[in-house]
Short mmCIF file of C-alpha atoms and ligand atoms in Angstrom, two decimals:
data_model
loop_
_atom_site.label_atom_id
_atom_site.label_comp_id
_atom_site.label_asym_id
_atom_site.label_seq_id
_atom_site.Cartn_x
_atom_site.Cartn_y
_atom_site.Cartn_z
CA UNK L 3 19.56 -29.74 32.62
CA UNK L 4 16.23 -30.25 33.68
CA UNK L 5 16.41 -26.70 35.56
CA UNK L 6 17.60 -25.28 32.42
CA UNK L 7 14.60 -26.69 30.59
CA UNK L 8 12.25 -25.34 33.06
CA UNK L 9 14.16 -21.75 32.94
CA UNK L 10 13.61 -21.90 28.94
CA UNK L 11 10.08 -22.50 29.57
CA UNK L 12 9.51 -19.80 32.06
CA UNK L 13 11.52 -17.37 29.99
CA UNK L 14 9.31 -18.50 27.16
CA UNK L 15 5.98 -17.68 29.20
CA UNK L 16 7.46 -14.33 30.35
CA UNK L 17 8.26 -13.55 26.77
CA UNK L 18 4.83 -14.45 25.48
CA UNK L 19 3.11 -12.45 28.25
CA UNK L 20 5.29 -9.46 27.44
CA UNK L 21 4.60 -9.66 23.55
CA UNK L 22 0.77 -10.27 24.26
CA UNK L 23 0.67 -7.40 26.89
CA UNK L 24 2.41 -5.09 24.27
CA UNK L 25 0.15 -5.98 21.53
CA UNK L 26 -2.85 -5.19 23.92
CA UNK L 27 -1.42 -1.87 24.72
CA UNK L 28 -0.72 -1.12 21.01
CA UNK L 29 -4.36 -1.84 20.14
CA UNK L 30 -5.73 0.27 22.94
CA UNK L 31 -3.55 3.31 21.86
CA UNK L 32 -4.63 2.73 18.28
CA UNK L 33 -8.30 2.86 19.55
CA UNK L 34 -7.70 6.27 20.57
CA UNK L 35 -5.03 7.21 17.69
CA UNK L 36 -7.86 8.58 15.49
CA UNK L 37 -9.67 11.00 17.80
CA UNK L 38 -6.36 12.36 19.26
CA UNK L 39 -4.99 13.12 15.67
CA UNK L 40 -2.11 10.87 16.15
CA UNK L 41 -2.62 9.59 12.49
CA UNK L 42 -1.39 11.21 9.27
CA UNK L 43 -0.34 10.43 5.69
CA UNK L 44 2.69 10.51 3.89
CA UNK L 45 3.10 10.54 0.15
CA UNK L 46 5.50 8.81 -2.13
CA UNK L 47 5.56 9.74 -5.73
CA UNK L 48 5.24 7.62 -8.67
CA UNK L 49 7.29 8.35 -11.75
CA UNK L 50 6.22 7.66 -15.31
CA UNK L 51 9.06 6.11 -17.08
CA UNK L 52 8.19 7.29 -20.64
CA UNK L 53 8.38 10.83 -19.32
CA UNK L 54 10.35 11.18 -16.52
CA UNK L 55 7.42 12.99 -14.65
CA UNK L 56 5.54 12.46 -11.40
CA UNK L 57 2.02 11.40 -12.25
CA UNK L 58 0.87 10.01 -9.05
CA UNK L 59 1.49 9.26 -5.37
CA UNK L 60 0.70 6.69 -2.90
CA UNK L 61 -0.76 7.44 0.43
CA UNK L 62 1.06 5.67 3.25
CA UNK L 63 -0.14 5.78 6.87
CA UNK L 64 1.86 7.02 9.71
CA UNK L 65 1.24 7.03 13.44
CA UNK L 66 2.92 8.98 15.88
CA UNK L 67 1.49 7.94 19.40
CA UNK L 68 1.78 10.41 22.28
CA UNK L 69 2.13 7.78 24.54
CA UNK L 70 4.45 5.04 22.47
CA UNK L 71 6.18 7.29 20.07
CA UNK L 72 6.41 6.77 16.25
CA UNK L 73 5.12 3.11 15.42
CA UNK L 74 5.92 1.81 11.79
CA UNK L 75 2.94 0.58 9.72
CA UNK L 76 4.35 -3.00 9.45
CA UNK L 77 3.78 -3.15 13.35
CA UNK L 78 0.72 -1.48 13.73
CA UNK L 79 -1.27 -2.43 10.39
CA UNK L 80 -1.56 -6.23 11.34
CA UNK L 81 -3.01 -5.52 14.80
CA UNK L 82 -5.27 -2.92 13.30
CA UNK L 83 -6.73 -5.60 10.89
CA UNK L 84 -6.89 -8.12 13.88
CA UNK L 85 -8.96 -5.64 15.74
CA UNK L 86 -10.76 -4.63 12.98
CA UNK L 87 -9.88 -0.83 13.70
CA UNK L 88 -8.42 -0.69 10.13
CA UNK L 89 -12.14 -0.21 8.91
CA UNK L 90 -12.62 3.21 10.53
CA UNK L 91 -8.88 3.97 10.28
CA UNK L 92 -9.03 2.97 6.65
CA UNK L 93 -12.17 5.11 5.70
CA UNK L 94 -10.27 8.08 7.49
CA UNK L 95 -7.24 7.12 5.08
CA UNK L 96 -9.64 7.03 2.02
CA UNK L 97 -11.37 10.50 2.60
CA UNK L 98 -7.93 12.08 3.63
CA UNK L 99 -6.45 11.09 0.43
CA UNK L 100 -9.22 11.83 -1.77
CA UNK L 101 -9.55 15.50 -0.38
CA UNK L 102 -5.68 16.12 -0.32
CA UNK L 103 -5.66 15.02 -4.07
CA UNK L 104 -8.36 17.57 -4.86
CA UNK L 105 -6.56 20.37 -2.66
CA UNK L 106 -3.34 19.68 -4.80
CA UNK L 107 -5.12 19.88 -8.04
CA UNK L 108 -6.50 23.40 -7.16
CA UNK L 109 -3.10 24.59 -7.03
CA UNK L 110 -2.24 22.92 -10.35
CA UNK L 111 -0.83 19.71 -9.09
CA UNK L 112 -2.61 17.01 -10.81
CA UNK L 113 -2.00 13.76 -9.71
CA UNK L 114 -3.63 10.17 -9.46
CA UNK L 115 -3.75 8.75 -5.75
CA UNK L 116 -3.16 5.29 -4.72
CA UNK L 117 -4.54 4.09 -1.42
CA UNK L 118 -3.66 0.93 0.11
CA UNK L 119 -6.79 -1.43 1.25
CA UNK L 120 -6.54 -4.29 3.54
CA UNK L 121 -8.43 -7.62 2.96
CA UNK L 122 -10.41 -7.14 6.11
CA UNK L 123 -11.67 -3.56 4.72
CA UNK L 124 -12.35 -5.10 1.15
CA UNK L 125 -14.57 -7.79 3.02
CA UNK L 126 -16.41 -5.39 5.43
CA UNK L 127 -19.72 -4.62 4.09
CA UNK L 128 -19.49 -0.74 3.83
CA UNK L 129 -16.50 -0.41 1.65
CA UNK L 130 -18.23 0.47 -1.77
CA UNK L 131 -20.37 2.84 0.07
CA UNK L 132 -17.54 4.57 1.81
CA UNK L 133 -15.56 4.85 -1.38
CA UNK L 134 -18.61 5.95 -3.23
CA UNK L 135 -19.39 8.93 -1.03
CA UNK L 136 -15.35 9.81 -0.51
CA UNK L 137 -15.47 10.25 -4.20
CA UNK L 138 -18.84 12.32 -4.35
CA UNK L 139 -18.18 14.52 -1.19
CA UNK L 140 -14.33 15.45 -2.22
CA UNK L 141 -14.86 15.62 -6.02
CA UNK L 142 -12.02 13.47 -6.80
CA UNK L 143 -12.11 12.08 -10.30
CA UNK L 144 -12.72 8.14 -9.75
CA UNK L 145 -10.28 7.38 -12.58
CA UNK L 146 -7.37 9.12 -10.49
CA UNK L 147 -8.14 7.04 -7.61
CA UNK L 148 -6.35 3.69 -7.49
CA UNK L 149 -6.95 1.04 -4.65
CA UNK L 150 -3.93 -1.33 -4.21
CA UNK L 151 -4.77 -4.71 -2.67
CA UNK L 152 -2.46 -7.40 -2.05
CA UNK L 153 -2.91 -10.97 -3.32
CA UNK L 154 -4.29 -12.24 -0.05
CA UNK L 155 -6.99 -10.13 -0.61
CA UNK L 156 -8.08 -12.29 -3.70
CA UNK L 157 -7.58 -15.88 -2.52
CA UNK L 158 -10.35 -16.26 -0.01
CA UNK L 159 -13.76 -16.45 -1.49
CA UNK L 160 -12.73 -15.23 -4.78
CA UNK L 161 -16.40 -15.09 -6.16
CA UNK L 162 -17.47 -12.50 -3.73
CA UNK L 163 -14.15 -10.24 -4.22
CA UNK L 164 -14.68 -10.23 -8.04
CA UNK L 165 -18.09 -8.91 -7.40
CA UNK L 166 -16.70 -5.99 -5.26
CA UNK L 167 -14.10 -5.28 -7.43
CA UNK L 168 -16.44 -5.11 -10.37
CA UNK L 169 -18.63 -2.28 -8.27
CA UNK L 170 -15.46 -0.44 -8.01
CA UNK L 171 -14.68 -0.46 -11.56
CA UNK L 172 -18.20 0.55 -12.19
CA UNK L 173 -17.46 3.25 -9.96
CA UNK L 174 -14.67 3.86 -12.38
CA UNK L 175 -11.71 3.37 -9.76
CA UNK L 176 -8.44 1.63 -10.79
CA UNK L 177 -7.58 -1.56 -9.07
CA UNK L 178 -3.66 -2.65 -8.43
CA UNK L 179 -2.21 -5.72 -7.19
CA UNK L 180 0.32 -4.68 -4.60
CA UNK L 181 3.31 -6.96 -3.63
CA UNK L 182 2.59 -8.98 -7.31
CA UNK L 183 4.60 -12.07 -7.22
CA UNK L 184 4.86 -12.69 -3.50
CA UNK L 185 1.45 -14.28 -2.91
CA UNK L 186 0.22 -17.86 -3.12
CA UNK L 187 -2.46 -17.44 -5.73
CA UNK L 188 -2.30 -18.65 -9.13
CA UNK L 189 -2.20 -16.53 -12.21
CA UNK L 190 -5.53 -17.43 -13.31
CA UNK L 191 -7.00 -14.80 -11.22
CA UNK L 192 -5.68 -12.08 -13.60
CA UNK L 193 -8.04 -13.18 -15.97
CA UNK L 194 -11.18 -13.24 -13.90
CA UNK L 195 -10.15 -10.15 -11.60
CA UNK L 196 -10.99 -6.75 -13.33
CA UNK L 197 -7.43 -5.65 -12.28
CA UNK L 198 -5.89 -2.52 -14.10
CA UNK L 199 -2.24 -2.18 -12.61
CA UNK L 200 0.44 -4.63 -11.35
CA UNK L 201 2.70 -3.54 -8.71
CA UNK L 202 5.96 -5.48 -9.08
CA UNK L 203 7.31 -6.28 -5.54
CA UNK L 204 10.38 -4.94 -4.12
CA UNK L 205 12.04 -8.16 -3.73
CA UNK L 206 12.32 -8.68 -7.25
CA UNK L 207 13.39 -5.04 -7.92
CA UNK L 208 16.33 -5.85 -5.18
CA UNK L 209 18.39 -8.17 -7.27
CA UNK L 210 17.21 -7.13 -10.67
CA UNK L 211 20.79 -6.50 -12.15
CA UNK L 212 22.69 -9.28 -10.32
CA UNK L 213 19.97 -12.00 -10.44
CA UNK L 214 19.13 -13.22 -14.00
CA UNK L 215 15.98 -15.16 -12.76
CA UNK L 216 14.82 -11.97 -11.02
CA UNK L 217 15.00 -9.89 -14.38
CA UNK L 218 13.35 -12.65 -16.26
CA UNK L 219 10.39 -12.65 -13.63
CA UNK L 220 10.31 -8.85 -13.85
CA UNK L 221 10.08 -8.78 -17.85
CA UNK L 222 7.39 -11.73 -17.67
CA UNK L 223 5.32 -9.47 -15.44
CA UNK L 224 5.73 -6.58 -17.63
CA UNK L 225 4.74 -8.64 -20.57
CA UNK L 226 1.82 -10.33 -19.22
CA UNK L 227 0.46 -7.10 -17.90
CA UNK L 228 0.90 -5.63 -21.41
CA UNK L 229 -1.12 -8.67 -22.87
CA UNK L 230 -3.75 -8.06 -20.34
CA UNK L 231 -4.16 -4.39 -21.02
CA UNK L 232 -2.81 -3.57 -17.70
CA UNK L 233 0.04 -1.25 -16.59
CA UNK L 234 3.12 -1.99 -14.25
CA UNK L 235 4.63 -0.46 -11.43
CA UNK L 236 7.78 -1.24 -9.85
CA UNK L 237 8.33 -0.52 -6.12
CA UNK L 238 11.46 -0.16 -3.97
CA UNK L 239 13.75 1.36 -6.74
CA UNK L 240 16.73 2.32 -4.89
CA UNK L 241 19.67 2.43 -7.55
CA UNK L 242 20.17 3.72 -10.86
CA UNK L 243 21.06 0.21 -12.31
CA UNK L 244 17.66 -1.02 -11.35
CA UNK L 245 16.04 2.01 -12.90
CA UNK L 246 18.09 1.13 -16.06
CA UNK L 247 16.65 -2.39 -16.28
CA UNK L 248 13.28 -1.51 -15.50
CA UNK L 249 13.25 1.16 -18.30
CA UNK L 250 14.66 -1.62 -20.73
CA UNK L 251 12.19 -4.15 -19.85
CA UNK L 252 9.42 -1.62 -20.28
CA UNK L 253 8.10 -1.18 -17.02
CA UNK L 254 5.55 1.77 -17.05
CA UNK L 255 5.91 3.54 -13.64
CA UNK L 256 8.43 3.29 -10.79
CA UNK L 257 8.72 4.30 -6.97
CA UNK L 258 11.34 4.36 -4.72
CA UNK L 259 14.17 6.22 -2.63
CA UNK L 260 16.23 6.60 -5.85
CA UNK L 261 13.34 9.09 -7.12
CA UNK L 262 11.63 10.23 -3.68
CA UNK L 263 10.81 8.82 -0.15
CA UNK L 264 7.48 9.23 1.30
CA UNK L 265 7.03 12.83 2.37
CA UNK L 266 4.28 14.96 4.19
CA UNK L 267 1.82 16.53 1.83
CA UNK L 268 3.14 20.11 2.15
CA UNK L 269 6.21 18.98 0.09
CA UNK L 270 4.60 17.41 -2.81
CA UNK L 271 3.73 20.54 -5.06
CA UNK L 272 7.31 21.75 -4.87
CA UNK L 273 8.83 18.21 -5.51
CA UNK L 274 6.50 17.93 -8.51
CA UNK L 275 6.90 21.40 -9.99
CA UNK L 276 10.89 20.78 -9.74
CA UNK L 277 10.74 17.44 -11.66
CA UNK L 278 7.77 18.08 -14.15
CA UNK L 279 9.03 21.45 -15.28
CA UNK L 280 9.99 21.85 -18.95
P1 C2E T 7 3.50 -1.12 0.66
O1 C2E T 7 2.02 -0.77 0.40
O2 C2E T 7 4.11 -2.36 -0.13
O3 C2E T 7 4.38 0.23 0.45
C1 C2E T 7 5.43 0.34 0.20
C2 C2E T 7 6.52 0.16 1.54
O4 C2E T 7 8.08 0.48 1.05
C3 C2E T 7 6.26 1.78 2.40
O5 C2E T 7 6.72 1.28 3.50
C4 C2E T 7 7.27 2.51 1.62
O6 C2E T 7 7.43 3.63 2.60
C5 C2E T 7 8.18 1.63 1.45
N1 C2E T 7 9.27 1.98 0.31
C6 C2E T 7 9.27 2.96 -0.60
N2 C2E T 7 10.11 3.17 -1.46
C7 C2E T 7 11.19 2.22 -1.10
C8 C2E T 7 12.54 1.80 -1.31
O7 C2E T 7 13.13 2.39 -2.44
N3 C2E T 7 13.40 1.01 -0.45
C9 C2E T 7 12.69 0.37 0.60
N4 C2E T 7 13.22 -0.30 1.13
N5 C2E T 7 11.36 0.72 0.88
C10 C2E T 7 10.37 1.74 0.18
P2 C2E T 7 5.80 1.71 4.77
O8 C2E T 7 5.18 3.16 4.68
O9 C2E T 7 6.40 1.31 5.93
O10 C2E T 7 4.34 0.83 4.81
C11 C2E T 7 4.72 -0.81 4.98
C12 C2E T 7 3.28 -1.21 4.47
O11 C2E T 7 2.01 -0.89 5.44
C13 C2E T 7 2.80 -0.80 3.10
O12 C2E T 7 3.49 -1.44 1.99
C14 C2E T 7 1.58 -1.19 3.20
O13 C2E T 7 1.16 -2.79 3.13
C15 C2E T 7 1.02 -0.91 4.59
N6 C2E T 7 0.26 0.27 4.65
C16 C2E T 7 0.72 1.56 4.69
N7 C2E T 7 -0.26 2.51 4.82
C17 C2E T 7 -1.63 1.79 4.53
C18 C2E T 7 -2.78 1.95 4.66
O14 C2E T 7 -3.26 3.34 4.61
N8 C2E T 7 -3.52 1.06 4.55
C19 C2E T 7 -3.17 -0.19 4.75
N9 C2E T 7 -4.26 -1.09 4.60
N10 C2E T 7 -2.04 -0.41 4.71
C20 C2E T 7 -1.11 0.36 4.66
CA1 CA T 8 1.19 -0.22 -1.60
CA1 CA T 9 3.75 -3.00 -2.44
CA1 CA T 10 4.13 -4.63 1.26
#
């Protein structure tokens, strides 16, 4: 029994060094991902429930590493945040997404562009300038740029965050709270933060039709948003029955595999044309 304990401990240590080695390898590879053109963006359409038309997209980062293969964002974004590589990478995301929006607009495809911003980026000193110069250099209309922040961005040092968000609103960007309802912060911040969009988290959408409290939560979020002059987006809509309920409760926009997966930029104009004709 004593040996067994020792063995378990040794295995635990091996596991620990294996996983920290893996992390270090990933961070190292991520350092070069940008120069090696291994990063790219996919875009997921967002549909206006009142018209059924695609009115915007969300940019989602992809990494295809020459050495390590394709790595999902849920694995590399946390490491990019820890290593602060998310700052230069995020800057590339903002610029690329903005110039893509303008390129689409030139071919008659006029869409809003949502970009995910992590807490590390939000609190980095250059963010406002980065966004202001991306707007100026690409020519995107700031109203068409939407910045998605999670609640975790808002809880720590809220006074500072409010100032940053107010500057972003002065630029005329929209501000969305992503994964709304999953964080730990209180609702009172909605009153103080200049937010324009609430994104209802996938976890509430998942059991919308089978779980009456999930439906009640989604309905309350929509009512709350309406009363505060914000719009709602439901994410992770996979089934028609979820879509039906979201329309019933008055949710403004939807995103999910039911409508469209995230796709490479060259596919967007055809998708939008097919969906928005007539
Ligand atoms: P998120 O911002 O909540 O993005 C939504 C995620 O749900 C995306 O995963 C999307 O592909 C996925 N999704 C969309 N529709 C459905 C659906 O119907 N069902 C299911 N099961 N999933 C759906 P993805 O692309 O793997 O991104 C994961 C997370 O990584 C994002 O969650 C976001 O937090 C982060 N992320 C992605 N790109 C960026 C970026 O450029 N910057 C930052 N800071 N974070 C990013
Ligand atoms: Ca998002
Ligand atoms: Ca989300
Ligand atoms: Ca998420």
